XYZ file of C-alpha atoms in Angstrom:
500
model
C -4.039 10.254 -17.352
C -1.212 10.138 -19.885
C -0.158 13.316 -21.644
C -2.518 14.095 -24.510
C -1.111 14.326 -28.046
C -0.987 17.686 -29.799
C -3.788 17.751 -32.399
C -1.568 19.667 -34.783
C 0.884 16.741 -34.847
C -1.481 13.765 -34.824
C -4.296 12.497 -36.955
C -7.766 12.000 -35.547
C -7.330 8.220 -35.449
C -4.022 8.525 -33.595
C -5.665 10.674 -30.948
C -8.469 8.162 -30.538
C -5.895 5.390 -30.185
C -4.263 7.350 -27.356
C -7.614 7.472 -25.579
C -8.205 3.717 -25.435
C -8.387 3.685 -21.644
C -11.440 5.930 -21.721
C -15.046 5.463 -22.781
C -14.845 4.725 -26.554
C -17.650 7.069 -27.620
C -16.340 9.891 -25.448
C -12.829 9.304 -26.763
C -14.033 9.793 -30.335
C -15.931 12.931 -29.411
C -13.103 14.502 -27.432
C -10.460 13.578 -29.995
C -12.541 15.218 -32.686
C -12.922 18.195 -30.398
C -9.162 18.717 -30.393
C -8.812 18.334 -34.166
C -11.549 20.884 -34.842
C -10.985 23.245 -31.919
C -8.136 25.133 -33.562
C -10.635 26.435 -36.137
C -13.307 27.368 -33.620
C -11.641 30.010 -31.479
C -12.284 30.477 -27.779
C -15.683 29.539 -26.357
C -18.135 32.408 -26.047
C -21.372 32.791 -24.157
C -22.967 30.460 -21.632
C -21.406 27.067 -21.204
C -22.777 23.697 -20.218
C -20.736 21.639 -17.761
C -17.627 19.807 -18.894
C -16.483 16.573 -17.325
C -15.243 17.018 -13.727
C -11.538 17.806 -13.578
C -11.073 15.827 -10.373
C -10.470 12.154 -11.339
C -12.321 10.757 -8.330
C -15.373 12.934 -8.938
C -15.360 12.013 -12.609
C -15.139 8.329 -11.701
C -18.046 8.650 -9.260
C -20.170 10.518 -11.813
C -19.464 7.891 -14.464
C -20.520 5.178 -12.019
C -23.846 6.933 -11.412
C -24.345 7.471 -15.137
C -23.701 3.779 -15.741
C -26.188 2.729 -13.072
C -28.840 5.055 -14.472
C -28.151 3.811 -17.996
C -28.999 0.280 -16.842
C -32.607 1.332 -16.304
C -35.355 1.858 -18.856
C -34.429 4.734 -21.131
C -36.572 7.783 -21.761
C -38.327 6.274 -24.763
C -39.378 3.122 -22.926
C -42.031 3.732 -20.309
C -45.128 2.388 -18.632
C -47.566 5.324 -18.517
C -48.365 5.871 -14.857
C -47.106 7.845 -11.874
C -47.372 4.840 -9.547
C -43.641 4.273 -9.148
C -42.616 7.913 -8.834
C -45.429 8.485 -6.334
C -44.121 5.553 -4.278
C -40.626 7.045 -4.353
C -41.925 10.440 -3.259
C -43.770 8.754 -0.409
C -40.703 7.025 1.026
C -38.642 10.197 0.550
C -41.151 12.204 2.604
C -42.828 14.072 -0.288
C -39.953 16.471 -1.074
C -41.843 17.898 -4.070
C -44.319 19.529 -1.687
C -41.631 21.535 0.129
C -41.799 24.397 -2.421
C -44.241 25.895 -4.951
C -43.784 24.931 -8.603
C -44.293 26.141 -12.146
C -44.962 23.179 -14.447
C -44.214 23.404 -18.184
C -45.605 21.169 -20.915
C -45.998 21.515 -24.684
C -44.177 20.162 -27.742
C -41.551 22.796 -28.556
C -39.900 25.576 -26.573
C -40.172 24.065 -23.096
C -36.509 24.260 -22.136
C -35.966 27.786 -23.445
C -39.129 28.936 -21.673
C -37.976 27.254 -18.448
C -34.644 29.054 -18.649
C -36.397 32.402 -19.109
C -38.746 31.765 -16.182
C -35.767 30.798 -14.048
C -33.873 33.976 -14.991
C -36.867 36.140 -14.121
C -37.376 34.481 -10.743
C -33.658 34.822 -9.965
C -33.879 38.522 -10.805
C -36.423 38.872 -8.008
C -34.064 37.202 -5.518
C -35.819 33.839 -5.411
C -33.814 30.629 -5.099
C -34.797 28.395 -7.993
C -34.563 24.771 -8.948
C -34.952 23.953 -12.648
C -35.530 20.456 -14.038
C -35.312 20.071 -17.816
C -34.617 17.344 -20.346
C -32.888 16.059 -22.340
C -29.406 17.388 -21.682
C -27.135 18.831 -24.360
C -23.818 17.464 -23.071
C -23.833 16.642 -19.367
C -26.459 14.805 -17.369
C -25.966 17.352 -14.582
C -27.578 20.028 -16.808
C -30.960 18.504 -16.069
C -30.965 19.673 -12.450
C -30.111 23.348 -11.906
C -29.969 25.435 -8.747
C -30.088 29.234 -8.965
C -29.518 29.186 -12.704
C -26.484 26.880 -12.740
C -26.308 23.121 -13.324
C -25.872 21.162 -10.126
C -22.220 20.419 -9.393
C -21.079 16.912 -10.225
C -20.235 16.188 -6.580
C -23.703 17.220 -5.480
C -25.307 15.216 -8.273
C -23.494 12.098 -7.053
C -24.351 12.848 -3.413
C -28.036 13.285 -4.300
C -28.065 9.932 -6.070
C -26.373 8.221 -3.131
C -28.853 9.874 -0.727
C -31.897 8.412 -2.464
C -30.404 5.151 -3.785
C -31.594 3.005 -0.854
C -35.120 4.350 -1.288
C -34.985 3.721 -5.031
C -33.976 0.123 -4.327
C -36.856 -0.176 -1.857
C -39.402 0.991 -4.441
C -37.857 -1.239 -7.117
C -38.356 -4.234 -4.848
C -42.033 -3.386 -4.295
C -42.987 -2.705 -7.930
C -43.476 -4.997 -10.906
C -41.371 -2.603 -13.006
C -38.226 -0.883 -11.744
C -38.051 2.879 -11.670
C -36.892 4.194 -15.038
C -33.924 6.444 -15.799
C -36.208 9.472 -15.990
C -38.128 8.565 -12.842
C -34.944 8.288 -10.778
C -33.661 11.603 -12.148
C -37.001 13.219 -11.319
C -36.752 11.914 -7.774
C -33.223 13.264 -7.545
C -34.328 16.694 -8.755
C -37.190 16.978 -6.288
C -34.937 15.811 -3.448
C -32.159 18.233 -4.425
C -34.617 21.127 -4.557
C -35.942 20.331 -1.075
C -32.433 19.955 0.295
C -31.202 23.284 -1.161
C -33.866 24.518 -0.266
C -35.378 26.408 -3.208
C -38.120 29.019 -3.133
C -39.693 27.747 -6.337
C -39.168 24.864 -8.772
C -39.428 25.275 -12.540
C -40.238 21.830 -13.914
C -40.384 20.697 -17.541
C -42.292 17.513 -18.305
C -40.423 14.692 -19.976
C -43.287 13.564 -22.206
C -46.994 14.359 -22.178
C -48.301 15.418 -18.803
C -50.919 13.214 -17.149
C -48.657 10.220 -16.550
C -45.318 11.991 -16.828
C -43.024 11.317 -13.869
C -42.856 15.018 -13.051
C -46.624 15.134 -12.509
C -46.552 14.485 -8.765
C -46.378 18.222 -8.104
C -49.379 20.514 -7.652
C -48.109 23.530 -9.552
C -49.864 26.843 -9.004
C -48.906 27.853 -12.555
C -49.153 25.506 -15.544
C -47.453 26.627 -18.760
C -48.377 25.121 -22.131
C -45.966 25.933 -24.962
C -47.055 25.327 -28.588
C -48.397 21.847 -29.243
C -47.625 19.988 -32.471
C -47.189 16.376 -33.542
C -44.393 14.516 -31.760
C -44.246 11.235 -29.813
C -47.451 10.292 -31.647
C -47.030 6.643 -30.686
C -47.445 7.637 -27.035
C -49.500 10.826 -27.034
C -51.878 10.665 -29.979
C -52.105 11.448 -33.683
C -53.753 14.887 -33.538
C -53.005 18.095 -31.616
C -56.248 17.556 -29.688
C -55.258 14.046 -28.578
C -51.800 15.246 -27.549
C -53.338 18.197 -25.693
C -55.515 15.747 -23.768
C -52.390 14.122 -22.323
C -50.582 17.397 -21.690
C -53.609 18.948 -19.957
C -52.887 16.638 -17.033
C -50.493 19.225 -15.581
C -53.387 21.644 -14.982
C -54.349 21.320 -11.337
C -57.305 22.522 -9.289
C -57.399 26.311 -9.060
C -54.148 26.827 -10.970
C -53.369 29.565 -13.482
C -52.752 28.321 -17.013
C -50.451 30.295 -19.322
C -51.442 29.141 -22.787
C -49.168 29.862 -25.755
C -50.665 30.119 -29.227
C -52.136 26.728 -30.080
C -53.938 24.878 -32.854
C -57.659 25.464 -32.341
C -58.455 21.865 -31.400
C -55.605 21.762 -28.858
C -56.715 25.054 -27.309
C -60.266 23.753 -26.956
C -59.039 20.720 -25.007
C -56.955 22.893 -22.694
C -59.798 25.326 -22.055
C -62.191 22.489 -21.296
C -59.753 21.021 -18.777
C -59.306 24.436 -17.148
C -63.056 24.759 -16.674
C -63.244 21.292 -15.108
C -60.664 22.157 -12.431
C -61.652 25.812 -11.958
C -58.330 27.056 -13.335
C -57.758 30.578 -14.639
C -56.498 30.822 -18.219
C -54.348 33.534 -19.789
C -54.061 33.164 -23.582
C -51.299 34.462 -25.803
C -52.751 36.983 -28.212
C -55.560 37.820 -25.791
C -54.380 38.427 -22.223
C -50.680 38.676 -23.095
C -48.386 38.679 -26.102
C -45.784 40.445 -28.230
C -46.371 44.160 -28.906
C -43.277 44.877 -31.002
C -40.240 42.916 -32.086
C -37.098 44.238 -33.784
C -34.083 42.287 -34.959
C -30.886 43.372 -33.199
C -27.236 42.374 -33.231
C -26.988 39.222 -31.142
C -30.721 38.799 -30.668
C -33.852 40.962 -30.676
C -35.534 43.891 -28.920
C -39.038 43.314 -27.611
C -41.985 45.090 -26.125
C -44.155 42.535 -24.350
C -47.643 42.837 -22.963
C -47.948 40.870 -19.778
C -50.806 40.328 -17.367
C -49.861 43.548 -15.568
C -49.151 45.848 -18.505
C -46.465 46.550 -21.094
C -42.743 45.962 -20.689
C -40.568 47.761 -23.238
C -36.868 47.914 -24.021
C -36.300 44.183 -23.505
C -33.208 42.758 -25.163
C -33.377 38.995 -25.685
C -30.038 37.496 -26.807
C -31.729 34.650 -28.690
C -32.740 34.396 -32.337
C -36.142 33.747 -33.884
C -39.744 34.796 -33.476
C -40.391 31.580 -31.552
C -38.059 32.766 -28.789
C -39.957 36.065 -28.569
C -43.162 34.073 -28.076
C -41.402 31.984 -25.421
C -40.408 35.225 -23.688
C -44.001 36.450 -23.610
C -45.110 33.136 -22.116
C -42.313 33.166 -19.520
C -43.055 36.721 -18.435
C -46.744 36.002 -17.945
C -45.963 32.801 -16.053
C -43.826 34.707 -13.565
C -46.460 37.426 -13.243
C -49.034 34.736 -12.510
C -46.723 33.169 -9.936
C -46.571 36.509 -8.124
C -50.345 36.927 -8.384
C -50.250 39.787 -10.880
C -53.383 40.016 -12.971
C -55.477 38.123 -10.446
C -54.709 38.821 -6.810
C -53.009 42.176 -7.375
C -52.672 44.934 -9.941
C -49.445 46.522 -11.120
C -46.521 44.984 -12.942
C -43.076 43.550 -12.315
C -40.115 45.891 -11.932
C -39.110 46.705 -15.506
C -35.380 46.961 -14.792
C -35.350 43.522 -13.181
C -37.243 42.109 -16.165
C -34.803 43.673 -18.629
C -31.808 42.395 -16.685
C -33.254 38.890 -16.518
C -34.025 38.551 -20.213
C -30.648 40.014 -21.200
C -28.968 37.237 -19.219
C -30.815 34.333 -20.850
C -28.896 31.679 -22.736
C -30.282 28.540 -24.329
C -27.456 26.244 -25.493
C -28.171 24.373 -28.684
C -30.982 26.697 -29.765
C -29.746 28.668 -32.797
C -26.457 28.906 -30.935
C -23.437 30.259 -32.805
C -20.362 28.208 -31.890
C -17.867 29.192 -34.571
C -17.121 31.923 -37.097
C -15.403 31.871 -40.519
C -17.521 30.094 -41.518
C -20.337 30.574 -39.042
C -21.536 27.318 -37.494
C -24.927 27.336 -35.770
C -26.412 24.565 -33.642
C -30.124 23.959 -33.228
C -31.723 20.992 -31.490
C -34.833 20.918 -33.693
C -36.034 17.320 -33.893
C -39.562 17.579 -35.305
C -41.110 19.482 -38.238
C -42.511 22.334 -36.129
C -39.163 22.889 -34.446
C -37.398 22.728 -37.809
C -39.713 25.354 -39.312
C -39.108 27.662 -36.354
C -35.347 27.179 -36.648
C -35.393 27.766 -40.414
C -37.417 30.955 -40.019
C -35.207 32.219 -37.210
C -32.020 31.469 -39.129
C -33.287 33.163 -42.284
C -34.357 36.220 -40.314
C -31.229 36.668 -38.212
C -28.451 35.659 -40.633
C -27.590 36.628 -44.211
C -25.942 33.463 -45.407
C -25.099 33.392 -49.098
C -25.148 29.614 -48.874
C -26.145 27.313 -46.024
C -24.917 23.757 -45.513
C -26.922 21.470 -43.250
C -25.512 18.727 -41.031
C -28.381 16.475 -40.003
C -28.428 13.497 -37.654
C -31.770 12.379 -36.246
C -33.342 9.774 -34.006
C -35.129 6.935 -35.712
C -38.492 7.525 -34.039
C -39.064 11.026 -35.439
C -40.824 12.453 -38.502
C -37.526 12.847 -40.329
C -39.116 13.486 -43.716
C -41.120 16.362 -42.284
C -38.006 17.756 -40.628
C -35.956 17.536 -43.839
C -38.764 19.125 -45.859
C -38.817 22.068 -43.434
C -35.102 22.669 -44.018
C -35.059 21.964 -47.771
C -35.732 25.588 -48.858
C -32.769 26.962 -46.877
C -30.120 24.239 -47.339
C -27.979 24.451 -50.481
C -26.558 21.041 -49.576
C -26.975 18.659 -46.663
C -24.454 16.328 -45.033
C -26.227 13.355 -43.491
C -24.678 11.792 -40.401
C -25.588 10.033 -37.181
C -24.854 10.527 -33.509
C -23.585 7.917 -31.046
C -26.977 7.194 -29.459
C -28.569 3.810 -29.897
C -31.695 5.684 -30.996
C -29.898 7.357 -33.905
C -31.257 6.726 -37.396
C -28.726 4.952 -39.577
C -26.989 7.486 -41.806
C -27.669 5.533 -45.003
C -31.334 5.136 -44.129
C -31.629 8.845 -43.399
C -29.731 9.674 -46.576
C -32.203 7.692 -48.672
C -35.001 9.914 -47.378
C -32.850 13.023 -47.836
C -32.227 12.147 -51.492
C -35.994 11.995 -52.046
C -36.357 15.458 -50.499
C -33.219 17.248 -51.767
C -32.161 15.267 -54.819
C -29.028 13.145 -55.074
C -26.694 15.991 -56.060
C -27.402 17.956 -52.849
C -26.831 15.079 -50.399
C -23.538 13.874 -48.944
C -23.211 11.060 -46.388
C -20.623 11.041 -43.597
C -21.625 8.552 -40.870
C -19.087 9.912 -38.378
C -20.107 13.272 -36.984
C -16.574 14.682 -36.931
C -16.237 13.850 -40.636
C -19.633 15.397 -41.327
C -18.630 18.646 -39.635
C -15.359 18.777 -41.542
C -17.184 18.107 -44.814
C -19.793 20.800 -44.169
C -17.169 23.372 -43.195
C -15.174 22.515 -46.329
C -18.277 22.957 -48.489
C -18.945 26.314 -46.860
C -15.359 27.456 -47.461
C -14.706 25.967 -50.872
C -15.316 29.007 -53.118
C -14.617 32.695 -52.624
C -18.085 33.632 -53.842
C -19.459 31.815 -50.824
C -17.619 33.961 -48.277
C -20.924 34.422 -46.464
C -21.661 30.706 -46.219
C -22.695 29.011 -42.997
C -23.378 25.617 -41.457
C -26.392 24.511 -39.413
C -26.080 21.353 -37.303
C -29.480 19.971 -36.346
C -31.848 16.996 -36.082
C -31.388 15.930 -32.465
C -30.324 17.252 -29.079
C -27.732 14.463 -29.000
C -26.314 15.439 -32.391
C -26.069 19.051 -31.254
C -24.458 18.100 -27.949
C -21.815 15.976 -29.616
C -21.157 18.663 -32.234
C -20.773 21.187 -29.427
C -18.026 19.054 -27.903
C -16.331 18.530 -31.262
C -16.289 22.267 -31.867
C -14.646 22.989 -28.559
C -17.632 24.194 -26.549
C -17.549 21.447 -23.917
């Protein structure tokens, strides 16, 4: 690669011009990263993978990404497990080589999965974690022992199963989708490792989700709200009916606080398959919660008793609820509360929770002014983020940067943030699913009023504008910026702000 220009001596457009031999979207993102990085300071906290430094590995990873991108995307699907089941069959059923914990719900799945993984690692178990979508790198989706799979191994896993994928494609009316192939890769990678337990987050729903070829001994249901209504249903009860498909015969169900109608559906399903249910607020929950520097201190009641002195380095009451769910899920996995009495080792539990990171979830990526990223993309997630931000930070003025997907309840999301945003900068990310900035701005004007809305279609310009607004007057020395609306928006902002 040619020597990169110094961002202090070149404009953004000049840097992009120097990157013409690279992927155009990535060039824009990385050029913006260099123009903004000088204001961001050194990266802190847990990182997500950057591009491979070895040119050959990077080339191989890009080739795999391109092949996967040629398949049906995650929003286009034919609801069945027929194809993934066929792939598992020709691969020798790798998903049955280890026990699993299966996680469904609307919000909080990835954070809960990360907490479960940390707890299992603390008890010396090898883990595989499969989550989606990714913040920056596709390799984030498949983790081994708490770390994203290395790019080389990701490529090798794809090459290992590619012939079998082609075989299934040839036998089916519809080719395996992007998500189905990734799911196959994850299950194969976990078997090859091998892992002691897999922590698996559904992609969408449950019954017909590609991940649902496992027979998990523990099914976790995070809070259910309205999202993907075109696929899952228009009420919490209808959505719960799809998500209940992860509850298998004789399993233990860890049920987060739910709307009443959703809880009724889950409980009915549990009875049908003779599953044991532990409910937040009944069998487990939060005993105490105190705000602390960098997170919160918790006392949790699990299935085996109370666990005090837990520091969780994440913000918001919703993360405390996720922690209670994760703890009980791991207890259930070990048989605590059913097969045996007692509790988990408190020091191991404290160490595990203190190590948890959840990139893009009320994540601080810059100071002076403070810039926070949150991947909220539906009204329930936005309300949780707004509450957590208000509780944990004392901003004198908060500027929002919002870029959403076009298939979401964007009005509901904007309405959730309206009370805490002084002004909002509307933008869009590079995804083909992104809502057009002008279209989103029209809705934002109806929610915020014309004088509080600014439009900057390019994300780097939107970040610069928001930071300028936060810095513009001395009386706003305590101002901050929240970037939100989509995991993709957050991931691209993370790169622009030097966290990639």
